[in-house]
Amino acid sequence: MEKSNVEFILDMAEELRRENVRFFFLDERWIDEGRDIDLCLHREDTEKFDKIARKMGFRFLSKFPPWKRFYVTYRSGDIILLDVHLGKYEGVSQEILGFGESYWLDPTRQVFYYIYRIGLGEPITKYEKYMKMHLPRVDFNRLEGYLRVYFRNSKELVDKLKGERFNELKPEHRLKHTLTRGLYFGRNTLFKTLRWFWRLFHPAPHVVFLGPNGSGKTTLAKAVVEVAKKGKFKPYYEYGGRYTFRCLKPLNWARNKAKKEAKNVETAVDGGRKKEIVRYNSRAIRLVIPFIYYIEYLLRTLCIYPKRLKYKLVVTDRWFYDLITSPNASKGLTRTLSKLLPKPTLVVYVYNDPDVLVERRKGLSRELIENQLRDFELMSNVFDLRVKSDSKERALEEVMNAIIERL
């Protein structure tokens, strides 16, 4: 996580303390690894926490499951997700993991938490570095007392910790705690199943990037994907251009054959690559093509749906609306059919001034660039967000904030 964002979270923690909000961080891994931030919050302070989180720019995501709350924001290259556990942490006494004067767990309780997580099946490698960091300040007698409540081999675990034999840590649950964990496991499994059914009707956001050549839409789309990878939002990215039929594959042969036989072909250089612009000059073709691509993108929408269930964010570079710039498709029909196509969650139009675009794509004529800009304006009714690509950081922030609003 960026240093400025770590300071932002710590400033928020101080404000929560000043307002007497009882909470504590479950671990500190988020500082180094940029993960979501797990914390425990006293149920009676939920309203005060919610008010301060919103004031700090967090968006409340969900009360589901009812023993948790989720908040998210975007700042300086990081998606910051707060994973808030209400009341005591699952199955652990508040005498061990309870609310104290500090919002950090002391070294002894912190190491206990890591061993407890290992006992739940988490890989030791996730916590080894941090256990080793805390060991010099651990009260081993107190730690053994904590472990004895939940594990039969508490003394053995402490001995292995003292010898830093982390890979040998194998907590053995007491029968009572095994039954308690079984109840929590059943509860969590039930709500995960319910959440899966909920996702069937509320799939992950589908974000589409449009724009003329040189506008920076691909760069911006890939930047969004990288930010999502750093956070807890597993993304899926694909190129959604129309140059290859993905669903109506037999039409690729027909398209290539027609392209070879075309008489009006212009060659331009785009980003160092040769680009052929074919003009068929046929009214029949201009009327048929929008319908063909409408079917293609309707099928693509159906194909993307499973991805929206599997991933937390789906990003597509170009979409059906890009057809408006083709010289071989009726613009009126394209606009009409675009209204009948299921709309993505967020359509981002990336643009810039003609002079800037011509400078970026020196192989393309100014006339071509200006025509693309004019044509895209005909589709302005589908744009959810217009982003000028003068500053990548500012454009990325605008897009990420728009995505978060739609989570």
Short mmCIF file of N, CA and C in Angstrom, two decimals, residues 128-271:
data_model
loop_
_atom_site.label_atom_id
_atom_site.label_comp_id
_atom_site.label_asym_id
_atom_site.label_seq_id
_atom_site.Cartn_x
_atom_site.Cartn_y
_atom_site.Cartn_z
N GLU A 128 4.39 -16.11 8.64
CA GLU A 128 5.72 -16.40 9.18
C GLU A 128 6.55 -15.15 9.41
N LYS A 129 6.59 -14.29 8.42
CA LYS A 129 7.38 -13.05 8.52
C LYS A 129 6.95 -12.22 9.72
N TYR A 130 5.65 -12.12 9.93
CA TYR A 130 5.14 -11.24 10.99
C TYR A 130 5.27 -11.88 12.37
N MET A 131 5.13 -13.21 12.45
CA MET A 131 5.37 -13.89 13.73
C MET A 131 6.82 -13.71 14.16
N LYS A 132 7.73 -13.87 13.22
CA LYS A 132 9.15 -13.71 13.52
C LYS A 132 9.46 -12.29 14.00
N MET A 133 8.78 -11.32 13.43
CA MET A 133 8.99 -9.91 13.81
C MET A 133 8.52 -9.65 15.24
N HIS A 134 7.44 -10.33 15.67
CA HIS A 134 6.87 -10.08 16.99
C HIS A 134 7.46 -10.92 18.11
N LEU A 135 8.10 -12.05 17.77
CA LEU A 135 8.56 -13.00 18.79
C LEU A 135 9.39 -12.40 19.91
N PRO A 136 10.35 -11.48 19.62
CA PRO A 136 11.17 -10.94 20.73
C PRO A 136 10.36 -10.26 21.83
N ARG A 137 9.13 -9.83 21.53
CA ARG A 137 8.33 -9.11 22.55
C ARG A 137 7.12 -9.92 23.03
N VAL A 138 7.11 -11.21 22.73
CA VAL A 138 5.98 -12.06 23.12
C VAL A 138 6.15 -12.57 24.55
N ASP A 139 5.08 -12.54 25.32
CA ASP A 139 5.04 -13.17 26.65
C ASP A 139 4.57 -14.61 26.42
N PHE A 140 5.51 -15.54 26.41
CA PHE A 140 5.19 -16.92 26.03
C PHE A 140 4.29 -17.61 27.05
N ASN A 141 4.41 -17.26 28.33
CA ASN A 141 3.51 -17.85 29.33
C ASN A 141 2.06 -17.44 29.06
N ARG A 142 1.88 -16.17 28.76
CA ARG A 142 0.52 -15.69 28.46
C ARG A 142 0.01 -16.29 27.15
N LEU A 143 0.91 -16.39 26.17
CA LEU A 143 0.53 -16.96 24.88
C LEU A 143 0.08 -18.42 25.05
N GLU A 144 0.82 -19.18 25.87
CA GLU A 144 0.44 -20.58 26.07
C GLU A 144 -0.93 -20.66 26.74
N GLY A 145 -1.20 -19.74 27.65
CA GLY A 145 -2.52 -19.71 28.28
C GLY A 145 -3.64 -19.45 27.28
N TYR A 146 -3.39 -18.54 26.36
CA TYR A 146 -4.39 -18.25 25.31
C TYR A 146 -4.61 -19.49 24.43
N LEU A 147 -3.49 -20.10 24.01
CA LEU A 147 -3.58 -21.25 23.10
C LEU A 147 -4.25 -22.45 23.77
N ARG A 148 -4.02 -22.59 25.09
CA ARG A 148 -4.56 -23.74 25.82
C ARG A 148 -6.08 -23.80 25.76
N VAL A 149 -6.72 -22.65 25.63
CA VAL A 149 -8.18 -22.59 25.58
C VAL A 149 -8.73 -23.28 24.34
N TYR A 150 -7.95 -23.25 23.25
CA TYR A 150 -8.48 -23.72 21.96
C TYR A 150 -7.74 -24.93 21.40
N PHE A 151 -6.48 -25.14 21.81
CA PHE A 151 -5.67 -26.19 21.21
C PHE A 151 -5.10 -27.14 22.25
N ARG A 152 -5.09 -28.44 21.93
CA ARG A 152 -4.58 -29.46 22.86
C ARG A 152 -3.07 -29.41 22.99
N ASN A 153 -2.38 -28.99 21.96
CA ASN A 153 -0.92 -29.02 21.95
C ASN A 153 -0.32 -27.63 22.13
N SER A 154 -0.85 -26.84 23.07
CA SER A 154 -0.41 -25.45 23.26
C SER A 154 1.07 -25.36 23.61
N LYS A 155 1.55 -26.25 24.50
CA LYS A 155 2.96 -26.21 24.90
C LYS A 155 3.86 -26.51 23.72
N GLU A 156 3.48 -27.50 22.92
CA GLU A 156 4.27 -27.86 21.74
C GLU A 156 4.33 -26.69 20.76
N LEU A 157 3.23 -25.99 20.58
CA LEU A 157 3.20 -24.84 19.67
C LEU A 157 4.14 -23.74 20.15
N VAL A 158 4.15 -23.49 21.47
CA VAL A 158 5.02 -22.45 22.02
C VAL A 158 6.49 -22.85 21.85
N ASP A 159 6.82 -24.12 22.08
CA ASP A 159 8.20 -24.58 21.92
C ASP A 159 8.68 -24.39 20.47
N LYS A 160 7.79 -24.70 19.55
CA LYS A 160 8.18 -24.54 18.14
C LYS A 160 8.32 -23.07 17.76
N LEU A 161 7.51 -22.22 18.37
CA LEU A 161 7.66 -20.78 18.13
C LEU A 161 8.99 -20.28 18.66
N LYS A 162 9.35 -20.73 19.86
CA LYS A 162 10.62 -20.30 20.45
C LYS A 162 11.79 -20.71 19.57
N GLY A 163 11.68 -21.88 18.94
CA GLY A 163 12.74 -22.35 18.05
C GLY A 163 12.60 -21.85 16.63
N GLU A 164 11.58 -21.01 16.39
CA GLU A 164 11.29 -20.45 15.06
C GLU A 164 11.12 -21.56 14.01
N ARG A 165 10.52 -22.68 14.44
CA ARG A 165 10.22 -23.77 13.52
C ARG A 165 8.77 -23.60 13.04
N PHE A 166 8.56 -22.52 12.30
CA PHE A 166 7.21 -22.12 11.92
C PHE A 166 6.52 -23.16 11.03
N ASN A 167 7.30 -23.80 10.16
CA ASN A 167 6.70 -24.77 9.23
C ASN A 167 6.19 -26.03 9.95
N GLU A 168 6.53 -26.18 11.25
CA GLU A 168 6.07 -27.34 12.02
C GLU A 168 4.83 -27.03 12.85
N LEU A 169 4.32 -25.80 12.76
CA LEU A 169 3.14 -25.42 13.56
C LEU A 169 1.90 -26.13 13.04
N LYS A 170 1.34 -27.00 13.86
CA LYS A 170 0.13 -27.73 13.49
C LYS A 170 -0.84 -27.73 14.67
N PRO A 171 -1.61 -26.66 14.84
CA PRO A 171 -2.54 -26.57 15.96
C PRO A 171 -3.57 -27.71 15.94
N GLU A 172 -3.80 -28.32 17.10
CA GLU A 172 -4.78 -29.40 17.23
C GLU A 172 -5.94 -28.89 18.09
N HIS A 173 -7.10 -28.73 17.50
CA HIS A 173 -8.25 -28.15 18.18
C HIS A 173 -8.78 -29.05 19.29
N ARG A 174 -9.21 -28.43 20.38
CA ARG A 174 -9.94 -29.16 21.41
C ARG A 174 -11.33 -29.50 20.87
N LEU A 175 -11.94 -30.56 21.43
CA LEU A 175 -13.23 -31.01 20.94
C LEU A 175 -14.28 -29.91 21.03
N LYS A 176 -14.32 -29.21 22.16
CA LYS A 176 -15.32 -28.14 22.34
C LYS A 176 -15.16 -27.08 21.26
N HIS A 177 -13.92 -26.71 21.01
CA HIS A 177 -13.69 -25.67 20.01
C HIS A 177 -13.97 -26.19 18.60
N THR A 178 -13.73 -27.48 18.37
CA THR A 178 -14.04 -28.08 17.07
C THR A 178 -15.53 -27.96 16.78
N LEU A 179 -16.35 -28.22 17.82
CA LEU A 179 -17.80 -28.10 17.65
C LEU A 179 -18.20 -26.65 17.40
N THR A 180 -17.56 -25.73 18.13
CA THR A 180 -17.85 -24.30 17.93
C THR A 180 -17.49 -23.86 16.52
N ARG A 181 -16.30 -24.31 16.07
CA ARG A 181 -15.88 -23.95 14.72
C ARG A 181 -16.83 -24.56 13.68
N GLY A 182 -17.35 -25.75 13.97
CA GLY A 182 -18.30 -26.38 13.05
C GLY A 182 -19.53 -25.52 12.86
N LEU A 183 -20.01 -24.91 13.97
CA LEU A 183 -21.17 -24.02 13.88
C LEU A 183 -20.85 -22.79 13.03
N TYR A 184 -19.66 -22.21 13.27
CA TYR A 184 -19.27 -21.04 12.48
C TYR A 184 -19.08 -21.41 11.01
N PHE A 185 -18.50 -22.59 10.76
CA PHE A 185 -18.29 -23.03 9.38
C PHE A 185 -19.63 -23.21 8.67
N GLY A 186 -20.60 -23.82 9.36
CA GLY A 186 -21.93 -24.00 8.78
C GLY A 186 -22.59 -22.68 8.48
N ARG A 187 -22.48 -21.74 9.43
CA ARG A 187 -23.06 -20.41 9.23
C ARG A 187 -22.43 -19.72 8.02
N ASN A 188 -21.09 -19.74 7.95
CA ASN A 188 -20.39 -19.06 6.86
C ASN A 188 -20.71 -19.70 5.51
N THR A 189 -20.81 -21.04 5.49
CA THR A 189 -21.12 -21.74 4.25
C THR A 189 -22.52 -21.38 3.77
N LEU A 190 -23.46 -21.30 4.70
CA LEU A 190 -24.83 -20.93 4.34
C LEU A 190 -24.88 -19.55 3.70
N PHE A 191 -24.20 -18.58 4.30
CA PHE A 191 -24.25 -17.22 3.77
C PHE A 191 -23.44 -17.07 2.49
N LYS A 192 -22.38 -17.88 2.32
CA LYS A 192 -21.66 -17.87 1.05
C LYS A 192 -22.56 -18.37 -0.08
N THR A 193 -23.36 -19.40 0.24
CA THR A 193 -24.30 -19.93 -0.76
C THR A 193 -25.36 -18.89 -1.11
N LEU A 194 -25.90 -18.23 -0.09
CA LEU A 194 -26.90 -17.19 -0.33
C LEU A 194 -26.31 -16.04 -1.14
N ARG A 195 -25.05 -15.71 -0.84
CA ARG A 195 -24.40 -14.63 -1.58
C ARG A 195 -24.19 -15.00 -3.04
N TRP A 196 -23.91 -16.29 -3.28
CA TRP A 196 -23.74 -16.74 -4.66
C TRP A 196 -25.04 -16.57 -5.43
N PHE A 197 -26.17 -16.92 -4.82
CA PHE A 197 -27.46 -16.73 -5.48
C PHE A 197 -27.74 -15.25 -5.71
N TRP A 198 -27.34 -14.42 -4.76
CA TRP A 198 -27.51 -12.97 -4.90
C TRP A 198 -26.69 -12.46 -6.08
N ARG A 199 -25.47 -13.03 -6.28
CA ARG A 199 -24.61 -12.60 -7.37
C ARG A 199 -25.21 -12.95 -8.73
N LEU A 200 -26.07 -13.97 -8.79
CA LEU A 200 -26.71 -14.31 -10.06
C LEU A 200 -27.49 -13.12 -10.61
N PHE A 201 -28.06 -12.33 -9.71
CA PHE A 201 -28.86 -11.17 -10.13
C PHE A 201 -28.10 -9.86 -10.00
N HIS A 202 -26.95 -9.90 -9.32
CA HIS A 202 -26.11 -8.71 -9.16
C HIS A 202 -24.65 -9.07 -9.48
N PRO A 203 -24.36 -9.39 -10.76
CA PRO A 203 -22.99 -9.81 -11.11
C PRO A 203 -22.00 -8.65 -11.00
N ALA A 204 -20.75 -8.96 -11.14
CA ALA A 204 -19.68 -7.95 -11.05
C ALA A 204 -19.86 -6.89 -12.14
N PRO A 205 -19.36 -5.68 -11.90
CA PRO A 205 -19.48 -4.61 -12.90
C PRO A 205 -18.75 -4.97 -14.20
N HIS A 206 -19.38 -4.60 -15.31
CA HIS A 206 -18.76 -4.75 -16.64
C HIS A 206 -18.44 -3.34 -17.14
N VAL A 207 -17.15 -3.04 -17.25
CA VAL A 207 -16.70 -1.69 -17.61
C VAL A 207 -16.15 -1.72 -19.03
N VAL A 208 -16.66 -0.85 -19.88
CA VAL A 208 -16.26 -0.78 -21.29
C VAL A 208 -15.56 0.55 -21.55
N PHE A 209 -14.43 0.48 -22.27
CA PHE A 209 -13.69 1.70 -22.64
C PHE A 209 -13.82 1.94 -24.14
N LEU A 210 -14.18 3.16 -24.49
CA LEU A 210 -14.31 3.58 -25.88
C LEU A 210 -13.46 4.81 -26.12
N GLY A 211 -13.20 5.09 -27.40
CA GLY A 211 -12.48 6.32 -27.71
C GLY A 211 -11.75 6.21 -29.03
N PRO A 212 -11.38 7.33 -29.61
CA PRO A 212 -10.66 7.33 -30.89
C PRO A 212 -9.25 6.79 -30.74
N ASN A 213 -8.60 6.53 -31.85
CA ASN A 213 -7.21 6.09 -31.83
C ASN A 213 -6.33 7.12 -31.13
N GLY A 214 -5.46 6.64 -30.24
CA GLY A 214 -4.53 7.53 -29.57
C GLY A 214 -5.09 8.19 -28.33
N SER A 215 -6.35 7.91 -27.99
CA SER A 215 -6.94 8.58 -26.82
C SER A 215 -6.41 8.03 -25.51
N GLY A 216 -5.84 6.82 -25.52
CA GLY A 216 -5.31 6.23 -24.29
C GLY A 216 -6.27 5.29 -23.60
N LYS A 217 -7.30 4.84 -24.33
CA LYS A 217 -8.31 3.98 -23.69
C LYS A 217 -7.73 2.63 -23.26
N THR A 218 -6.86 2.05 -24.10
CA THR A 218 -6.26 0.76 -23.75
C THR A 218 -5.33 0.90 -22.55
N THR A 219 -4.53 1.95 -22.54
CA THR A 219 -3.63 2.21 -21.42
C THR A 219 -4.43 2.38 -20.13
N LEU A 220 -5.53 3.11 -20.21
CA LEU A 220 -6.35 3.36 -19.03
C LEU A 220 -7.04 2.08 -18.57
N ALA A 221 -7.53 1.30 -19.53
CA ALA A 221 -8.20 0.04 -19.18
C ALA A 221 -7.23 -0.90 -18.46
N LYS A 222 -6.01 -1.00 -18.95
CA LYS A 222 -5.03 -1.88 -18.32
C LYS A 222 -4.58 -1.34 -16.96
N ALA A 223 -4.57 -0.03 -16.80
CA ALA A 223 -4.23 0.55 -15.50
C ALA A 223 -5.30 0.20 -14.47
N VAL A 224 -6.57 0.23 -14.89
CA VAL A 224 -7.67 -0.17 -14.00
C VAL A 224 -7.50 -1.62 -13.56
N VAL A 225 -7.13 -2.48 -14.50
CA VAL A 225 -6.93 -3.89 -14.20
C VAL A 225 -5.80 -4.07 -13.19
N GLU A 226 -4.71 -3.33 -13.36
CA GLU A 226 -3.58 -3.45 -12.43
C GLU A 226 -3.96 -3.00 -11.03
N VAL A 227 -4.72 -1.91 -10.94
CA VAL A 227 -5.17 -1.45 -9.61
C VAL A 227 -6.06 -2.50 -8.96
N ALA A 228 -6.95 -3.09 -9.76
CA ALA A 228 -7.84 -4.12 -9.21
C ALA A 228 -7.06 -5.34 -8.73
N LYS A 229 -6.01 -5.70 -9.45
CA LYS A 229 -5.18 -6.84 -9.03
C LYS A 229 -4.51 -6.57 -7.69
N LYS A 230 -4.08 -5.33 -7.48
CA LYS A 230 -3.43 -5.00 -6.21
C LYS A 230 -4.40 -5.10 -5.04
N GLY A 231 -5.66 -4.76 -5.30
CA GLY A 231 -6.67 -4.85 -4.25
C GLY A 231 -7.26 -6.24 -4.21
N LYS A 232 -8.43 -6.33 -3.64
CA LYS A 232 -9.09 -7.64 -3.50
C LYS A 232 -10.13 -7.84 -4.59
N PHE A 233 -9.98 -7.12 -5.71
CA PHE A 233 -10.97 -7.19 -6.78
C PHE A 233 -10.35 -7.92 -7.97
N LYS A 234 -10.54 -9.22 -8.00
CA LYS A 234 -9.97 -10.06 -9.05
C LYS A 234 -10.58 -9.67 -10.39
N PRO A 235 -9.76 -9.12 -11.32
CA PRO A 235 -10.32 -8.60 -12.58
C PRO A 235 -10.19 -9.58 -13.74
N TYR A 236 -11.03 -9.37 -14.73
CA TYR A 236 -10.93 -10.09 -16.01
C TYR A 236 -10.89 -9.04 -17.11
N TYR A 237 -9.91 -9.18 -18.01
CA TYR A 237 -9.74 -8.19 -19.08
C TYR A 237 -9.80 -8.89 -20.44
N GLU A 238 -10.46 -8.25 -21.40
CA GLU A 238 -10.42 -8.76 -22.76
C GLU A 238 -10.54 -7.61 -23.76
N TYR A 239 -9.98 -7.85 -24.94
CA TYR A 239 -10.14 -6.88 -26.04
C TYR A 239 -11.49 -7.13 -26.67
N GLY A 240 -12.31 -6.10 -26.77
CA GLY A 240 -13.67 -6.27 -27.26
C GLY A 240 -13.91 -5.68 -28.63
N GLY A 241 -12.82 -5.48 -29.40
CA GLY A 241 -12.95 -4.89 -30.73
C GLY A 241 -13.71 -5.78 -31.71
N ARG A 242 -14.08 -5.19 -32.82
CA ARG A 242 -14.95 -5.88 -33.77
C ARG A 242 -14.18 -6.52 -34.91
N TYR A 243 -12.83 -6.47 -34.89
CA TYR A 243 -12.07 -6.91 -36.06
C TYR A 243 -12.06 -8.43 -36.23
N THR A 244 -12.41 -9.15 -35.19
CA THR A 244 -12.53 -10.62 -35.27
C THR A 244 -13.86 -11.03 -34.65
N PHE A 245 -14.58 -11.87 -35.34
CA PHE A 245 -15.82 -12.41 -34.78
C PHE A 245 -15.47 -13.53 -33.80
N ARG A 246 -15.87 -13.36 -32.57
CA ARG A 246 -15.58 -14.38 -31.55
C ARG A 246 -16.71 -15.39 -31.41
N CYS A 247 -17.91 -14.95 -31.64
CA CYS A 247 -19.08 -15.83 -31.50
C CYS A 247 -19.57 -16.32 -32.86
N LEU A 248 -19.62 -15.43 -33.81
CA LEU A 248 -20.02 -15.81 -35.18
C LEU A 248 -18.77 -16.10 -36.00
N LYS A 249 -18.00 -17.07 -35.59
CA LYS A 249 -16.67 -17.33 -36.17
C LYS A 249 -16.69 -17.61 -37.67
N PRO A 250 -17.71 -18.30 -38.22
CA PRO A 250 -17.70 -18.54 -39.68
C PRO A 250 -17.65 -17.25 -40.50
N LEU A 251 -18.12 -16.15 -39.89
CA LEU A 251 -18.12 -14.88 -40.63
C LEU A 251 -16.72 -14.30 -40.79
N ASN A 252 -15.73 -14.78 -40.04
CA ASN A 252 -14.36 -14.30 -40.21
C ASN A 252 -13.85 -14.64 -41.61
N TRP A 253 -14.19 -15.83 -42.10
CA TRP A 253 -13.79 -16.22 -43.45
C TRP A 253 -14.42 -15.29 -44.49
N ALA A 254 -15.72 -15.04 -44.34
CA ALA A 254 -16.43 -14.17 -45.28
C ALA A 254 -15.87 -12.75 -45.23
N ARG A 255 -15.56 -12.30 -44.04
CA ARG A 255 -15.03 -10.94 -43.88
C ARG A 255 -13.67 -10.81 -44.55
N ASN A 256 -12.80 -11.78 -44.34
CA ASN A 256 -11.46 -11.73 -44.93
C ASN A 256 -11.53 -11.83 -46.45
N LYS A 257 -12.44 -12.64 -46.95
CA LYS A 257 -12.59 -12.78 -48.42
C LYS A 257 -13.07 -11.47 -49.04
N ALA A 258 -14.04 -10.84 -48.38
CA ALA A 258 -14.56 -9.56 -48.90
C ALA A 258 -13.48 -8.48 -48.83
N LYS A 259 -12.66 -8.55 -47.80
CA LYS A 259 -11.60 -7.57 -47.64
C LYS A 259 -10.56 -7.69 -48.76
N LYS A 260 -10.25 -8.93 -49.13
CA LYS A 260 -9.27 -9.15 -50.20
C LYS A 260 -9.78 -8.66 -51.55
N GLU A 261 -11.10 -8.78 -51.75
CA GLU A 261 -11.68 -8.41 -53.03
C GLU A 261 -12.09 -6.94 -53.10
N ALA A 262 -11.99 -6.24 -51.98
CA ALA A 262 -12.38 -4.83 -51.94
C ALA A 262 -11.43 -4.00 -52.80
N LYS A 263 -11.99 -3.00 -53.47
CA LYS A 263 -11.19 -2.16 -54.36
C LYS A 263 -10.76 -0.86 -53.69
N ASN A 264 -11.55 -0.39 -52.73
CA ASN A 264 -11.24 0.87 -52.07
C ASN A 264 -10.62 0.59 -50.71
N VAL A 265 -9.28 0.47 -50.68
CA VAL A 265 -8.55 0.14 -49.45
C VAL A 265 -7.50 1.21 -49.19
N GLU A 266 -7.53 1.81 -47.99
CA GLU A 266 -6.53 2.80 -47.58
C GLU A 266 -5.63 2.17 -46.53
N THR A 267 -4.35 2.54 -46.55
CA THR A 267 -3.39 2.02 -45.57
C THR A 267 -2.90 3.17 -44.71
N ALA A 268 -2.95 2.95 -43.40
CA ALA A 268 -2.45 3.94 -42.46
C ALA A 268 -1.58 3.22 -41.44
N VAL A 269 -0.78 4.00 -40.72
CA VAL A 269 0.09 3.44 -39.68
C VAL A 269 -0.42 3.91 -38.32
N ASP A 270 -0.77 2.93 -37.47
CA ASP A 270 -1.32 3.26 -36.15
C ASP A 270 -0.45 2.61 -35.09
N GLY A 271 0.28 3.44 -34.33
CA GLY A 271 1.14 2.90 -33.28
C GLY A 271 2.23 1.99 -33.81
#
